[in-house]
XYZ file of C-alpha atoms in Angstrom:
526
model
C -213.117 152.773 18.317
C -213.914 154.301 21.685
C -211.750 153.780 24.539
C -214.473 151.628 26.799
C -215.122 149.153 23.432
C -211.264 148.567 23.413
C -211.209 147.753 26.614
C -214.074 144.875 25.422
C -212.262 143.637 23.046
C -209.553 143.161 24.948
C -211.442 141.642 27.971
C -212.874 139.396 25.191
C -210.050 137.771 23.484
C -208.588 137.395 27.083
C -211.917 135.360 27.461
C -211.510 134.095 23.723
C -208.160 132.696 24.850
C -208.849 130.966 28.010
C -211.185 129.205 26.467
C -209.279 128.641 23.212
C -206.457 127.138 25.804
C -208.558 125.276 27.330
C -209.905 123.791 24.198
C -206.432 122.614 22.965
C -205.566 121.177 26.101
C -208.475 118.636 26.084
C -207.632 117.198 22.466
C -204.005 117.460 23.013
C -203.217 119.745 20.243
C -200.611 122.300 20.832
C -202.025 125.802 22.345
C -200.180 128.398 19.797
C -201.657 126.263 16.873
C -205.427 126.789 18.770
C -204.945 130.493 19.689
C -203.455 131.078 16.280
C -206.087 129.324 14.106
C -209.064 130.199 16.679
C -207.896 134.040 16.123
C -208.516 134.096 12.390
C -211.496 132.117 12.623
C -212.849 135.100 15.071
C -211.378 137.812 12.623
C -214.232 136.740 10.273
C -216.849 136.922 12.542
C -219.674 139.412 11.430
C -219.749 142.920 13.418
C -216.393 142.369 15.285
C -214.439 145.351 14.276
C -210.897 145.018 12.207
C -207.806 145.007 14.283
C -204.502 147.195 13.163
C -201.578 146.048 15.251
C -199.355 148.562 15.776
C -195.457 146.937 14.910
C -193.285 148.690 17.086
C -196.630 148.810 20.050
C -195.972 144.449 19.574
C -192.408 144.376 19.530
C -191.813 146.984 22.278
C -195.037 145.310 24.618
C -194.896 141.371 23.854
C -191.369 140.704 22.764
C -188.941 141.757 25.977
C -190.824 140.221 28.495
C -190.904 136.741 27.076
C -187.103 137.941 25.996
C -186.473 138.409 29.332
C -188.260 134.913 30.874
C -186.368 133.072 28.298
C -182.605 134.769 29.365
C -184.300 134.137 32.995
C -183.954 130.224 32.825
C -181.824 129.754 30.460
C -178.203 127.597 31.900
C -175.682 130.026 31.389
C -172.866 127.642 31.668
C -174.659 124.858 28.557
C -175.494 128.435 27.116
C -171.549 128.997 27.179
C -170.208 125.657 25.919
C -172.800 125.675 22.767
C -172.739 129.420 21.652
C -170.790 128.286 18.367
C -174.000 126.295 17.359
C -175.606 128.822 18.418
C -174.778 131.508 17.054
C -174.233 129.270 14.371
C -177.903 129.020 13.920
C -178.875 133.267 15.197
C -176.212 134.738 12.308
C -174.804 131.870 9.856
C -178.230 130.031 9.162
C -180.635 133.693 9.459
C -178.463 134.798 5.981
C -178.260 132.132 3.986
C -181.844 131.352 5.205
C -182.488 135.222 3.446
C -180.233 134.215 0.536
C -182.117 131.431 -0.265
C -185.309 132.417 -0.122
C -184.325 135.352 -1.862
C -183.001 133.371 -5.002
C -186.231 131.649 -5.079
C -188.743 134.746 -5.359
C -186.625 136.581 -7.712
C -186.505 133.078 -10.154
C -190.296 132.803 -9.356
C -191.322 136.350 -9.334
C -188.263 138.458 -12.063
C -189.780 141.739 -12.033
C -189.280 142.385 -8.348
C -185.782 143.770 -7.126
C -182.975 141.466 -6.075
C -182.774 143.726 -3.139
C -186.640 143.129 -2.231
C -186.255 139.276 -2.585
C -183.614 139.785 0.112
C -186.095 141.775 2.386
C -188.607 138.996 2.066
C -186.079 136.353 2.746
C -184.736 138.631 6.272
C -188.449 138.731 7.241
C -189.546 135.079 7.214
C -185.674 133.535 8.203
C -185.182 134.157 11.860
C -187.717 131.556 13.731
C -189.483 133.301 16.893
C -188.567 133.218 20.546
C -192.293 132.807 21.666
C -192.854 130.361 19.488
C -190.224 128.735 20.305
C -191.084 128.872 23.874
C -194.693 127.481 23.633
C -193.094 124.698 21.641
C -189.926 123.074 24.083
C -192.048 123.695 26.807
C -194.614 120.424 25.872
C -191.700 118.352 24.613
C -188.664 116.788 26.151
C -185.074 117.375 24.213
C -181.841 116.432 25.030
C -180.062 119.350 26.752
C -178.044 120.539 24.248
C -180.724 120.551 21.956
C -182.592 122.760 23.949
C -179.990 125.428 24.958
C -178.951 125.363 21.111
C -182.346 125.873 20.078
C -183.304 127.948 22.937
C -180.573 130.227 22.585
C -180.952 130.574 18.944
C -184.857 132.012 19.220
C -183.134 134.490 21.885
C -180.499 136.127 19.356
C -181.821 135.523 16.080
C -184.016 138.307 15.785
C -180.995 140.580 16.291
C -179.444 139.287 13.229
C -182.898 139.496 11.189
C -183.698 143.363 12.027
C -180.321 143.608 10.871
C -180.696 142.295 7.259
C -184.068 144.018 6.628
C -183.652 147.465 7.630
C -180.092 146.969 5.032
C -182.572 145.088 2.411
C -184.983 147.992 2.734
C -182.511 150.943 2.156
C -180.895 148.921 -0.837
C -184.251 148.475 -2.060
C -185.271 152.247 -2.350
C -182.001 153.679 -2.585
C -180.375 150.549 -4.988
C -176.886 151.171 -2.651
C -175.998 148.301 -0.570
C -172.030 147.462 1.484
C -171.789 144.334 2.891
C -169.181 146.169 5.153
C -171.615 148.741 5.928
C -174.022 145.843 6.728
C -171.174 143.553 9.225
C -170.168 147.004 10.956
C -173.844 147.521 11.873
C -175.030 144.062 12.967
C -171.242 144.106 15.093
C -172.297 147.504 16.418
C -175.809 146.396 17.518
C -174.300 142.997 19.297
C -171.720 144.475 21.258
C -173.889 147.804 22.419
C -176.852 145.620 23.247
C -174.482 143.578 25.570
C -173.179 146.617 26.854
C -176.527 148.411 27.708
C -178.479 145.312 29.215
C -175.103 144.268 31.109
C -175.215 147.801 32.517
C -178.502 147.980 32.885
C -178.205 144.657 34.896
C -175.800 145.002 36.957
C -177.972 149.190 38.380
C -180.387 146.706 38.400
C -178.533 144.918 41.393
C -177.613 147.861 42.989
C -180.917 148.522 43.091
C -181.988 145.716 44.173
C -180.221 145.491 47.375
C -181.601 148.421 48.779
C -185.116 147.665 48.128
C -186.354 146.059 51.197
C -190.496 145.693 49.915
C -191.256 142.546 48.562
C -193.842 144.275 45.859
C -191.658 146.761 45.046
C -188.688 144.187 44.365
C -190.543 142.193 41.833
C -192.011 145.105 40.444
C -188.476 146.532 40.083
C -187.570 143.027 37.996
C -190.375 143.398 35.701
C -189.457 146.809 34.581
C -186.260 145.178 33.608
C -187.068 144.125 31.059
C -188.948 147.232 29.204
C -185.694 149.589 30.649
C -183.002 146.832 28.772
C -185.161 146.491 25.852
C -185.729 150.464 25.477
C -182.443 151.904 26.008
C -180.713 149.603 23.755
C -183.267 151.115 21.262
C -182.130 154.630 22.425
C -179.215 154.012 22.055
C -179.317 152.407 18.706
C -178.101 149.392 20.015
C -179.835 146.242 19.451
C -182.729 146.078 21.853
C -183.409 141.846 21.583
C -179.618 141.779 22.621
C -179.866 143.934 25.347
C -182.827 142.143 27.284
C -181.619 138.999 26.798
C -178.137 139.964 28.580
C -180.063 141.867 31.073
C -182.541 138.366 31.595
C -178.879 136.697 32.030
C -177.942 138.673 35.005
C -180.885 138.708 36.519
C -181.498 134.702 36.077
C -177.794 134.101 37.304
C -177.830 136.349 40.570
C -181.706 136.046 41.780
C -180.364 132.696 43.068
C -178.147 135.011 45.670
C -180.192 138.720 46.237
C -184.031 137.799 46.913
C -185.543 135.878 49.723
C -187.577 132.675 49.270
C -190.797 134.756 49.578
C -189.390 137.192 46.688
C -188.852 134.197 44.365
C -192.422 132.326 45.125
C -194.447 135.761 44.841
C -192.074 136.532 41.956
C -192.143 133.444 39.422
C -196.224 133.091 40.415
C -196.156 136.203 39.245
C -194.301 136.168 36.152
C -195.786 132.706 35.324
C -199.292 133.994 34.880
C -197.990 136.892 33.009
C -195.626 135.432 30.508
C -198.680 132.800 30.004
C -201.113 135.501 28.836
C -198.830 137.395 26.915
C -198.265 134.459 24.971
C -201.404 133.554 24.373
C -202.248 136.886 23.201
C -199.338 137.261 20.882
C -200.639 134.310 18.673
C -204.428 134.764 19.122
C -203.577 139.062 18.197
C -201.693 137.246 15.022
C -204.718 135.351 14.048
C -206.856 138.410 14.468
C -204.869 140.332 12.177
C -205.179 138.228 9.412
C -208.792 140.065 7.618
C -207.135 143.183 7.953
C -204.024 141.515 5.794
C -206.068 140.190 3.862
C -207.912 143.393 3.252
C -204.895 145.112 2.664
C -203.756 142.828 -0.179
C -207.276 142.470 -1.736
C -208.754 139.555 -0.153
C -208.364 135.708 -0.245
C -209.116 135.342 -4.001
C -206.515 137.624 -4.882
C -203.759 135.543 -3.141
C -204.479 132.030 -4.603
C -204.395 134.134 -7.889
C -201.597 135.998 -7.688
C -199.341 135.259 -5.270
C -199.857 131.672 -4.345
C -196.470 130.117 -6.160
C -194.346 132.714 -4.596
C -196.182 132.304 -1.153
C -195.434 128.328 -1.481
C -191.570 128.817 -3.217
C -190.486 131.152 -0.142
C -192.225 128.926 2.003
C -190.471 125.813 0.681
C -186.784 127.741 0.386
C -187.468 128.845 3.984
C -187.759 125.750 5.098
C -185.138 123.491 2.735
C -182.304 126.413 3.473
C -182.560 125.483 7.493
C -182.729 121.702 6.842
C -179.478 122.210 4.303
C -177.582 124.488 7.131
C -177.825 122.272 10.267
C -177.198 119.164 8.173
C -174.442 120.797 6.518
C -172.650 122.084 9.354
C -173.369 118.761 10.871
C -171.483 117.507 7.987
C -168.439 119.382 8.079
C -168.390 119.293 12.656
C -168.213 115.582 12.108
C -165.326 116.311 9.127
C -163.357 118.216 11.421
C -163.680 115.349 14.359
C -162.144 112.952 11.998
C -159.090 114.972 10.718
C -158.517 115.050 14.738
C -159.334 119.204 14.775
C -162.509 119.768 17.036
C -163.677 117.175 19.778
C -167.125 118.527 19.413
C -169.162 115.964 18.777
C -171.994 116.058 15.576
C -175.134 116.325 16.340
C -176.107 113.363 14.050
C -178.825 112.380 11.569
C -181.672 112.242 14.234
C -181.155 115.749 16.036
C -180.590 117.691 12.874
C -183.482 116.389 11.414
C -185.770 117.539 15.028
C -183.429 120.616 15.125
C -184.190 121.618 11.226
C -188.044 120.888 11.781
C -187.630 123.188 15.113
C -188.050 127.054 12.440
C -191.418 128.321 14.069
C -191.802 131.784 12.754
C -194.014 134.372 15.274
C -194.849 137.978 16.504
C -191.640 139.613 14.949
C -191.897 138.181 11.118
C -194.886 139.750 10.967
C -194.355 142.608 12.696
C -190.763 143.377 10.647
C -193.220 142.534 7.418
C -196.533 145.298 8.987
C -193.283 148.025 9.232
C -192.112 147.776 5.371
C -192.543 151.525 4.251
C -196.236 152.041 1.817
C -193.773 152.765 -1.321
C -191.789 149.297 -0.841
C -192.205 147.348 -3.905
C -193.587 143.684 -2.997
C -194.848 144.956 0.411
C -198.165 143.121 -0.417
C -196.350 140.041 -1.445
C -194.659 140.125 1.547
C -196.815 140.411 4.398
C -198.881 137.325 3.105
C -195.820 135.461 2.893
C -195.202 136.591 6.324
C -198.163 135.625 7.359
C -198.427 132.189 5.855
C -195.283 131.522 6.971
C -196.297 131.902 10.715
C -199.467 129.959 10.122
C -197.839 126.942 8.387
C -195.042 126.219 10.949
C -196.609 126.714 13.920
C -199.704 124.584 12.482
C -197.541 122.434 10.791
C -194.044 121.905 13.028
C -195.488 123.460 15.969
C -198.147 120.103 16.336
C -195.790 117.227 15.184
C -192.378 118.247 16.706
C -193.630 116.278 19.713
C -194.268 113.360 17.528
C -190.155 113.889 15.714
C -188.667 113.994 18.752
C -190.398 110.596 19.911
C -189.872 109.127 16.701
C -186.188 109.690 16.341
C -185.694 108.427 19.434
C -183.294 111.097 20.804
C -180.804 110.601 23.559
C -179.048 112.960 25.541
C -175.209 112.626 25.151
C -173.776 115.536 27.206
C -171.922 114.880 29.993
C -174.321 114.847 33.096
C -172.927 116.987 36.014
C -171.082 115.597 38.225
C -173.294 115.109 41.585
C -176.640 113.579 40.705
C -179.409 115.734 42.253
C -179.926 112.996 45.148
C -176.069 113.395 45.844
C -176.121 117.199 45.629
C -179.211 117.115 47.865
C -177.356 114.999 50.579
C -174.454 117.335 50.458
C -176.697 120.039 52.008
C -177.838 118.613 53.962
C -174.898 117.637 55.486
C -174.100 121.562 55.449
C -177.195 122.038 56.675
C -176.554 119.830 59.453
C -172.677 121.160 60.557
C -174.672 124.596 60.774
C -177.632 123.356 63.385
C -175.285 121.306 65.447
C -173.048 124.565 65.929
C -176.067 126.555 67.228
C -177.749 123.893 68.725
C -175.305 124.384 71.839
C -174.413 126.660 74.551
C -171.110 128.365 74.404
C -169.999 125.670 77.432
C -170.960 122.745 74.882
C -174.807 122.011 76.039
C -177.139 121.051 74.188
C -180.476 123.717 73.799
C -182.320 122.074 70.743
C -182.057 118.317 70.715
C -185.275 117.479 69.026
C -184.085 120.424 66.161
C -180.479 118.565 66.400
C -182.289 114.850 66.304
C -184.509 116.366 63.160
C -182.032 117.565 61.083
C -179.404 114.225 61.698
C -182.137 111.745 60.862
C -182.132 114.039 58.337
C -178.781 114.254 56.991
C -178.417 110.498 57.045
C -181.287 109.969 55.111
C -180.615 111.348 52.186
C -177.125 110.115 52.543
C -178.927 106.729 51.966
C -180.820 107.854 49.416
C -177.914 108.792 47.552
C -175.856 106.129 48.021
C -179.338 103.045 46.174
C -181.800 105.404 45.472
C -183.718 102.736 44.103
C -183.950 100.902 47.162
C -185.835 103.898 48.758
C -188.283 105.413 45.442
C -190.851 103.261 46.582
C -191.080 104.136 50.183
C -190.430 108.031 49.626
C -193.216 108.268 47.112
C -195.304 106.725 49.742
C -194.536 108.083 52.868
C -194.921 112.413 50.580
C -198.740 110.262 49.749
C -199.597 110.069 53.214
C -198.076 113.921 53.566
C -200.250 115.444 50.831
C -203.504 113.093 52.311
C -202.590 115.291 55.677
C -202.377 118.396 54.428
C -205.757 118.067 52.494
C -207.046 117.156 55.676
C -206.038 119.699 57.642
C -207.079 122.588 55.098
C -210.660 121.239 55.355
C -210.500 120.765 59.079
C -209.517 124.798 58.743
C -211.960 126.000 56.177
C -214.523 124.162 58.281
C -213.294 125.843 61.165
C -214.139 129.374 59.171
C -217.196 128.938 57.724
C -218.272 128.060 61.659
C -217.194 131.525 63.263
C -214.603 129.822 65.019
C -211.710 131.691 63.535
C -210.954 134.613 62.045
C -209.755 135.176 58.091
C -206.120 136.029 59.696
C -205.670 132.843 60.956
C -207.561 131.500 58.431
C -204.588 133.072 55.702
C -201.540 132.266 58.035
C -202.400 128.229 58.928
C -203.389 127.949 54.993
C -200.289 129.471 54.061
C -198.323 127.413 56.156
C -199.732 124.453 54.532
C -199.491 125.349 51.305
C -196.090 126.049 51.521
C -195.884 121.949 53.183
C -197.766 120.841 50.565
C -195.827 122.167 48.072
C -192.289 120.533 50.035
C -194.129 117.334 50.206
C -195.217 117.201 46.263
C -191.353 118.915 45.099
C -190.242 116.398 47.825
C -192.371 113.686 46.037
C -190.796 114.776 42.324
């Protein structure tokens, strides 16, 4: 394909992405599912070229920024508090699912070597970070459950990749060592943490010496690929390196970023991540045609692979539920024996956690990297695509319904201070500083109106934190008026510009001030 034709195809896919996302929003359908179906439909449009995804490029291009974005917004304290449960799923559930799927596939296809069966299990075992993010954006979960699902999706790719590597090697060479596999995973994980932490520290050092906002934002974007590629180059986990760097980035951005960098950078990241997520799903759907051609067509799939594929999907889903409910039962037993004070999830939360197993780009990319000589390669490709399609369409589209049906209650201990109480303390700290700076050295009040503003703010936030219900309606009405006033000011500003009474510079400067005022009002009202 000519480079210009490739660019035209990319632009066409971006336009299709926007259209499918808009249609999904109108129909209240999960965007990921709409993009997957839309991409699969477009793949069979006559005249369109067959897209052959380069699996290595897909992982390097799409995975690091999406992992970075997830790690950036991770609540570190909650992540640390629930680390045992996260690792249980990210490592234990992946290994258990690999074994369960391998056993079922070997039972259904006895001629397929054991190692190849387990390789198939490892391919479909890790839920995908991109799929999890796409679904979690649309639902509201208790903090503990949300932290576990997000944390699992950030870490489990590493364990899945290690299992696939050893399963493929065992299939082709006939040898396998549990000790070597365990040691390898330990080196990959610990090395990934070290590399990610070092890259994050280096990023902090560089950032402190950058004095240009555009350079700061660009450096933040490059960080994700730098961590991933450094990890892979040093033969440790690029996934864990990216997550570790992202945690450092998210933890320190509050103290090293200016307000302007944070606002502009967040806006840039939001759009970039939206496009990357959308393109991942539409490209997965678009690759369906190539997968079908490679394995001999849809008729061949139904005639020779339907049974093993369905068996693998059932085993994959059942294994996750078995692990989640089994772990919760063990936690309940340990609690009854007074060996732990950690509360079990309960049937409702365990059901939701078991259903949150959407597969995505990593599953397909791993399958596409399999050697041509790998026994059962065609079956693995079809099973990988079926796992993505079924989990995104079925689990992704019903996840919100399941959450509403289970009526989950957030049992995590709330923070010591509420939002209103924290706001009151911040306002008090501001008042102390303004009180000191608003007077001259001899005590003369130089800025009485400024001091009055901060005194009023401290008084109002203190009253509100003492009795939130008494002021909620009045505050909402207050900021509705502020937002209406901003809209009137913006309309007048545009009128002045259209009448050539003001120049572009004045328009942009005053519009920026109005935008900040509107954002502040919307945030305060919320």
